[in-house]
Structure formats: structure tokens, C-alpha cells
CSV table of C-alpha atoms in Angstrom, one decimal:
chain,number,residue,atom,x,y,z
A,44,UNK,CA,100.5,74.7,2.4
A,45,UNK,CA,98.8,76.9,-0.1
A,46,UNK,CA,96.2,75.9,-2.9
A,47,UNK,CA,99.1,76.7,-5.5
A,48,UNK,CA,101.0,74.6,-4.0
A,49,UNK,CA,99.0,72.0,-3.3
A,50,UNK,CA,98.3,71.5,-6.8
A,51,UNK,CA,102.1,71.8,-7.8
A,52,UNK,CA,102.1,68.8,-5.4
A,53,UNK,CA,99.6,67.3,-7.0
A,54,UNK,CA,101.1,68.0,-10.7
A,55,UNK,CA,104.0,66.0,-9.8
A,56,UNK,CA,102.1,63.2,-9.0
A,57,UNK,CA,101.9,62.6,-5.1
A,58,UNK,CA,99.2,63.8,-2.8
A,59,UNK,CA,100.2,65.3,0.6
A,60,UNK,CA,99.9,62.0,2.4
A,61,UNK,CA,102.4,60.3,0.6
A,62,UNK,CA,104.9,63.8,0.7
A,63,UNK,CA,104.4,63.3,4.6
A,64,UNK,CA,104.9,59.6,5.2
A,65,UNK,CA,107.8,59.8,2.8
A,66,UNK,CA,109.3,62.0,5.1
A,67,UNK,CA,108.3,59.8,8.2
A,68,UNK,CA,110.1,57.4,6.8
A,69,UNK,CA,112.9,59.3,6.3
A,70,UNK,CA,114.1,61.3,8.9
A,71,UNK,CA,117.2,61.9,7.9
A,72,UNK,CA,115.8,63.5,4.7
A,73,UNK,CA,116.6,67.0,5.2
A,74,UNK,CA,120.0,66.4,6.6
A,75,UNK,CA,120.6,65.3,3.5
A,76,UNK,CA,119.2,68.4,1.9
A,77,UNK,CA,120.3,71.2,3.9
A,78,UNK,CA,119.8,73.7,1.9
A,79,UNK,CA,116.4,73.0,0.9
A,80,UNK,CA,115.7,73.2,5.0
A,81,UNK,CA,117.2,76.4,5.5
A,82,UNK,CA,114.8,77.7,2.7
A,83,UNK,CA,112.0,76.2,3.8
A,84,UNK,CA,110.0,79.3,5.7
A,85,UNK,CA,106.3,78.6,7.5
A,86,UNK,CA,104.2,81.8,8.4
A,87,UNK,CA,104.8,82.8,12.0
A,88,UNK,CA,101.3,82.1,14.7
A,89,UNK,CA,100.8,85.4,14.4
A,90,UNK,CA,100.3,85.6,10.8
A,91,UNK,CA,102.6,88.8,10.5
A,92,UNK,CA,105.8,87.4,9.0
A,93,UNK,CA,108.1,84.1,8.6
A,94,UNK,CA,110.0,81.8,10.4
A,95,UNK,CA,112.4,78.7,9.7
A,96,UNK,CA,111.3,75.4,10.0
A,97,UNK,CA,114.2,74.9,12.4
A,98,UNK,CA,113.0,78.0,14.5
A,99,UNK,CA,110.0,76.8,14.4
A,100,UNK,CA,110.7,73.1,15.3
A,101,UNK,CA,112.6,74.5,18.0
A,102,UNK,CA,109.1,77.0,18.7
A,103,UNK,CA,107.4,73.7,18.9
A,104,UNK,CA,109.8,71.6,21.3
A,105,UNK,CA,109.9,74.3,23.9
A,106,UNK,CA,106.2,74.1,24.2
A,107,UNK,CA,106.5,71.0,24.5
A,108,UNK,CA,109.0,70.8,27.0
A,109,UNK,CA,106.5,73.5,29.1
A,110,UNK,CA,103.8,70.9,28.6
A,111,UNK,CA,106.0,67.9,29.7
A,112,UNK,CA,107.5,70.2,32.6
A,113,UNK,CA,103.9,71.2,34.1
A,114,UNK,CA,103.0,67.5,34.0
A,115,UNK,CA,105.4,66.7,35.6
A,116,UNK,CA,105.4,69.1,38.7
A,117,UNK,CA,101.2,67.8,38.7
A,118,UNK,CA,102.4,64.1,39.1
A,119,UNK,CA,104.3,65.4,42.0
A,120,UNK,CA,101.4,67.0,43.8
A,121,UNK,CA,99.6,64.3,43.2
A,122,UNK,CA,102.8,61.8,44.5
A,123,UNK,CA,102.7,64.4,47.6
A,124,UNK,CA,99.5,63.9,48.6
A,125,UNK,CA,99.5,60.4,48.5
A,126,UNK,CA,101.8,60.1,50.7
A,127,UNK,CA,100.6,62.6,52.7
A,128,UNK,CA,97.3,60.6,52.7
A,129,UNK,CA,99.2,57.5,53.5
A,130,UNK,CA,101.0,58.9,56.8
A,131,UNK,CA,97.4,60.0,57.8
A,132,UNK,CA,95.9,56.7,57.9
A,133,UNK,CA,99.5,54.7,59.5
A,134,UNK,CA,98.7,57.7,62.6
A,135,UNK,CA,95.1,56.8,62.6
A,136,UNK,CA,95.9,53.4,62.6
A,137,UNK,CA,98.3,53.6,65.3
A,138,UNK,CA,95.7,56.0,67.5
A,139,UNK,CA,92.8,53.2,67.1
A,140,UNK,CA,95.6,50.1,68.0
A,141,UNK,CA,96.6,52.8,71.5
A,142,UNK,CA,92.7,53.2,72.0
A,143,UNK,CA,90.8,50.4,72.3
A,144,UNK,CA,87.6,52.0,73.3
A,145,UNK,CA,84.8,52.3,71.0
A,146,UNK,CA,84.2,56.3,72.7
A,147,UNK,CA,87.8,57.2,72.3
A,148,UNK,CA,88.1,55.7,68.8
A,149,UNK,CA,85.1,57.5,67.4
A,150,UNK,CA,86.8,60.8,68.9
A,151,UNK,CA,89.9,60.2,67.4
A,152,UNK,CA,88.1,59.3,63.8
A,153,UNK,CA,86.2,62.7,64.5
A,154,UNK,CA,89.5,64.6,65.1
A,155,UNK,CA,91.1,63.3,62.9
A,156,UNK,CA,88.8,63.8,59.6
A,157,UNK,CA,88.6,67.2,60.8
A,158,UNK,CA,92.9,68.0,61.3
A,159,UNK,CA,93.9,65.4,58.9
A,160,UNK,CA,92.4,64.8,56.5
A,161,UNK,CA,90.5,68.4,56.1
A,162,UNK,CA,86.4,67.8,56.3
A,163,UNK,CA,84.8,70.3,57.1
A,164,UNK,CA,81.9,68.3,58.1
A,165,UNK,CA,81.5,64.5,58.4
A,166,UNK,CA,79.3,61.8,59.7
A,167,UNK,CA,79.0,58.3,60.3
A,168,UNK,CA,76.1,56.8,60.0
A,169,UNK,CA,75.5,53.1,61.5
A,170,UNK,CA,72.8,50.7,60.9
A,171,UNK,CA,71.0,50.2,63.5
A,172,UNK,CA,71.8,46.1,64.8
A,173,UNK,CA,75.0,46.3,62.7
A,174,UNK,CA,76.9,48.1,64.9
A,175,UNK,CA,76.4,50.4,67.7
A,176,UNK,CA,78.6,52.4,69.4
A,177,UNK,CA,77.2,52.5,73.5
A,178,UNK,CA,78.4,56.5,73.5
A,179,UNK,CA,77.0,58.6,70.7
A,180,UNK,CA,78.9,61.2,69.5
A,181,UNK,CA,76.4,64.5,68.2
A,182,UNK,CA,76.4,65.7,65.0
A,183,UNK,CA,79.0,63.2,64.1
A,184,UNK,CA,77.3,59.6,64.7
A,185,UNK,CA,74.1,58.9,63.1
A,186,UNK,CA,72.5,55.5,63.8
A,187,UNK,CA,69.1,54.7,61.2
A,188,UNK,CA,67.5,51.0,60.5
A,189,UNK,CA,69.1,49.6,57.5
A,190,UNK,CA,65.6,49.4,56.0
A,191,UNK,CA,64.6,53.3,56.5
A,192,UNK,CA,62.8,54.5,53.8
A,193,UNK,CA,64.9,57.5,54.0
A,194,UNK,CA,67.9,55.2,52.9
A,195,UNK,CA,66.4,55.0,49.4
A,196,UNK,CA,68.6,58.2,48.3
A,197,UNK,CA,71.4,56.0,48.7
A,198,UNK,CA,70.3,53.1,47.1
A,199,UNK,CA,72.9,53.1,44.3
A,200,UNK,CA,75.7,53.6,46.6
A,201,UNK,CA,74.9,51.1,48.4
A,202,UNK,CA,73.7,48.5,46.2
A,203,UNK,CA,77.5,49.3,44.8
A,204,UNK,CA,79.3,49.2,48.5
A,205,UNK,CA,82.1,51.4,46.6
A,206,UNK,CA,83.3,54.2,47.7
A,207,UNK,CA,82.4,57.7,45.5
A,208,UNK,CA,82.9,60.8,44.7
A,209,UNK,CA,80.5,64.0,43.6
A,210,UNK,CA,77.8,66.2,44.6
A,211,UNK,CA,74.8,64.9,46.4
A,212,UNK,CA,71.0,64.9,46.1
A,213,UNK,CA,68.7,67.2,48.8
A,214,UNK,CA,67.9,64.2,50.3
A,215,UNK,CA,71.6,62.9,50.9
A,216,UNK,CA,72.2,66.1,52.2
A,217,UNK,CA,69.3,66.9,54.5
A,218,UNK,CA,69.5,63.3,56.3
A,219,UNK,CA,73.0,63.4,56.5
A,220,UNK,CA,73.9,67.4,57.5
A,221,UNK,CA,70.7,68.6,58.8
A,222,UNK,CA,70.9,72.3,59.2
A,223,UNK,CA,74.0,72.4,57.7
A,224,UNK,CA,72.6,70.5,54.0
A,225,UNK,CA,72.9,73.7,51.7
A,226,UNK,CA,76.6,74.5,52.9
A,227,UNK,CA,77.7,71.2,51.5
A,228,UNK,CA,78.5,71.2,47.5
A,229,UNK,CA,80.8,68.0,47.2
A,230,UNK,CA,81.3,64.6,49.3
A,231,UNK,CA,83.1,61.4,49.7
A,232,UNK,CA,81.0,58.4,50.6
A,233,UNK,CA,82.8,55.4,52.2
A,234,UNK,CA,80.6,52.2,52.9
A,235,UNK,CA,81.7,50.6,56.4
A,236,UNK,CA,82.4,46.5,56.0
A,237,UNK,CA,81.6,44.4,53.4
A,238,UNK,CA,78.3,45.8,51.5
A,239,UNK,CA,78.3,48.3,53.8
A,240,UNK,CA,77.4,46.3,56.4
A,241,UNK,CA,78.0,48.4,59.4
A,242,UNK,CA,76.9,51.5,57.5
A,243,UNK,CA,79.0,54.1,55.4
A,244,UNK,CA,81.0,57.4,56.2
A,245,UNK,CA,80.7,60.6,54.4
A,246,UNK,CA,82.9,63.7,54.7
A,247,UNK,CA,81.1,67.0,53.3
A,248,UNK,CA,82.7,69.9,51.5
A,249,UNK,CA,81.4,73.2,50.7
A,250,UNK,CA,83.5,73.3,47.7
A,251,UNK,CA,81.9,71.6,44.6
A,252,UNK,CA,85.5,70.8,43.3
A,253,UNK,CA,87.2,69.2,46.4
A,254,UNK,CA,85.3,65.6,45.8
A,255,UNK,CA,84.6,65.0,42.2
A,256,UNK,CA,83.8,62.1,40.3
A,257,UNK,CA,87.1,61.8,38.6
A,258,UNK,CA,88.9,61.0,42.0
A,259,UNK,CA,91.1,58.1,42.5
A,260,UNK,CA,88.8,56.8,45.7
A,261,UNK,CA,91.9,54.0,46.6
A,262,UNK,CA,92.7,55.6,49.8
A,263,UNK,CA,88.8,56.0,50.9
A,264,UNK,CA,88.7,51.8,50.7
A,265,UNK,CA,91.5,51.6,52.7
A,266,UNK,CA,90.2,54.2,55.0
A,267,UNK,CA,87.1,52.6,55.0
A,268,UNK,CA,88.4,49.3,56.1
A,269,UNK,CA,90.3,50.8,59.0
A,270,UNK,CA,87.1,52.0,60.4
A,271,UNK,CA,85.5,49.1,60.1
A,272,UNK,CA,88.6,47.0,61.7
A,273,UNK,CA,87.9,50.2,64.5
A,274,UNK,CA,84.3,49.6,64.9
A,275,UNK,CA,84.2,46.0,65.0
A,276,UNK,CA,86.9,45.4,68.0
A,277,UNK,CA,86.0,48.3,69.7
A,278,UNK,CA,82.7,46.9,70.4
């Protein structure tokens, strides 16, 4: 609305709050003025010329519709994947319950991080007296005492015992990935038993975006737990 007629608004004694809850309050308003809506115009986005309220109502619910139809087709990814997610851990399940063996279920975990569930790199790492596997696997077990000093970059995660997403420190990365540390840009932590008892699993990423904080982590607890469940009656 210009100045001019703002103030012719304002000459007739309403502001432009009341105009517009008066005609929240009545819908039905300009069906019962038709001709004043058909010469209602409103300057086009551009700027260069005029448009209809109607054509321009109808500008606005098609954008709206494009909005409502993208978020839809992104709740359906997102639906995809979890269930996706969901068959990944019944077949791991199912692999640990065939495979009783601590060895065979830590190969199977290994594999199926890898195929599954995409890491490019992961690792377990196990408290030492907690839980130890008798056959280590390279590069994908780790075993450290619980009081390590080199466990203090982890401190917060696992005071927490939760599950998280996000980037980690040098010092995450260097005790956890070795060589590999400066590849990695974005991990998932899982802590293994109740306040991480047994230790935690973390699956690397060289892309900063594929963990990231704003991550539902609901299927990392439940993963978690199933290695857990794994480690402790494979023993």
C-alpha cells in the first residue's frame, strides 16, 4: 500500500491492522463485493506491471503447493531410509543370532558397517576389562584402559553415553583413525552398553555433511544396543 493511501486509510478512521483483521474475520468479504476484487490490482514481483489479486492469490498458492510438494517428496526420503536403516539392523541381527562367535560376529559388524550401512571407515574401540574380544580384528578393533589419559577427548561423549553426531577434534581423530585422521571430516559415535560400559563405536566419513549434529541418532541407540547384546554373548 502506498503512503497516499495509507493516509486515505487513515483519514477514514482505521489503521491497517484493523482493515486486515476485519477482513480475517470476514472471509467471505469480497464475495460479497466482486467487483471491488476484480479491481483490486497489486504490482507484479517484478515491479514492471499489474496483476489481479486473484492472479496473484493463485501466484501465491502454486508456490505454495511447490513448497508443500518438495516437502513432501523430502519426508519420503527420509521415510526411505528409515526403513532401509531398519532392514539393515533386522539382517545384522539375524547374522549375530546365526554366528555365535565373538571372531565371526566382529567380522560380520565390520562387513556390514562397510556394505550396509556405507562407512568408509569405522572402529570399535573396547575398554580394556570390559570386554575383550580373544581375536583382534586390525584397524577395526581398538582395545584402551578405560582410564587412558588419551580418553579425555571424549570426555563429554562419554560422561553423556548418547549417541552423536558432528565433526571431531585432532585428537578424536588421530586415536581413533591413525594414519587415516585427516581424511575423516564427519562421524557417528555410539557408546557400547549402559554408560558405555563396554566402550563405544564410531563410523568415519570424509564428508563433513554425511554426520551432522542435526541428525536423528534413534537408529544409532538401537544399533548400539545390538552390538552390545553381540559382544556380551559372544564372549
Amino acid at each position: 500500500m502506498s503512503q497516499s493511501e495509507r493516509q486515505a486509510v487513515a483519514d477514514e478512521g482505521f489503521t491497517e491492522s484493523e482493515v486486515a483483521t476485519y477482513l480475517r474475520s470476514h472471509p467471505d468479504f469480497f464475495e460479497r463485493h466482486l467487483p471491488l476484487l476484480r479491481s483490486i490490482k497489486l504490482p507484479h514481483e517484478s515491479g514492471s506491471s499489474t496483476v489481479s489479486l486473484v492472479e496473484r492469490q493463485v501466484s501465491v498458492l502454486r508456490q505454495r503447493n511447490d513448497e508443500l510438494e518438495k516437502q513432501l517428496a523430502e519426508l519420503f526420503d527420509v521415510a526411505k531410509a528409515n526403513n532401509q536403516l531398519v532392514d539393515h539392523i533386522h539382517k545384522l541381527a539375524i547374522a549375530f543370532v546365526r554366528n555365535p562367535g565373538i571372531e565371526a560376529r566382529l567380522e560380520i559388524l565390520e562387513n556390514a558397517l562397510r556394505e550396509d550401512f556405507g562407512a568408509e571407515r569405522a572402529v570399535l574401540l573396547l575398554f580394556s576389562g570390559a570386554s575383550q574380544p580373544p581375536v583382534a580384528r586390525p584397524g577395526f578393533v581398538k582395545s584402551i584402559d578405560r582410564d587412558d589419559e588419551a580418553l579425555k577427548a571424549f570426555s563429554t561423549f562419554l560422561k553423556s553415553a548418547r549417541a552423536r553426531c558432528g565433526s571431531l577434534r585432532d585428537k578424536q581423530k588421530e586415536l581413533l583413525f591413525d594414519r587415516e585422521a585427516d581424511s575423516i571430516n564427519s562421524a557417528a559415535m555410539v557408546p557400547i552398553g549402559e554408560g558405555a560400559k563396554y566402550g563405544f563405536l564410531t563410523v568415519g566419513s570424509r564428508d563433513a555433511n554425511q554426520f551432522h549434529p542435526g541428525q536423528r541418532v534413534d537408529f544409532l541407540g538401537r544399533l548400539g544396543e545390538l552390538v552390545e547384546i553381540a559382544l556380551d554373548n559372544g564372549r
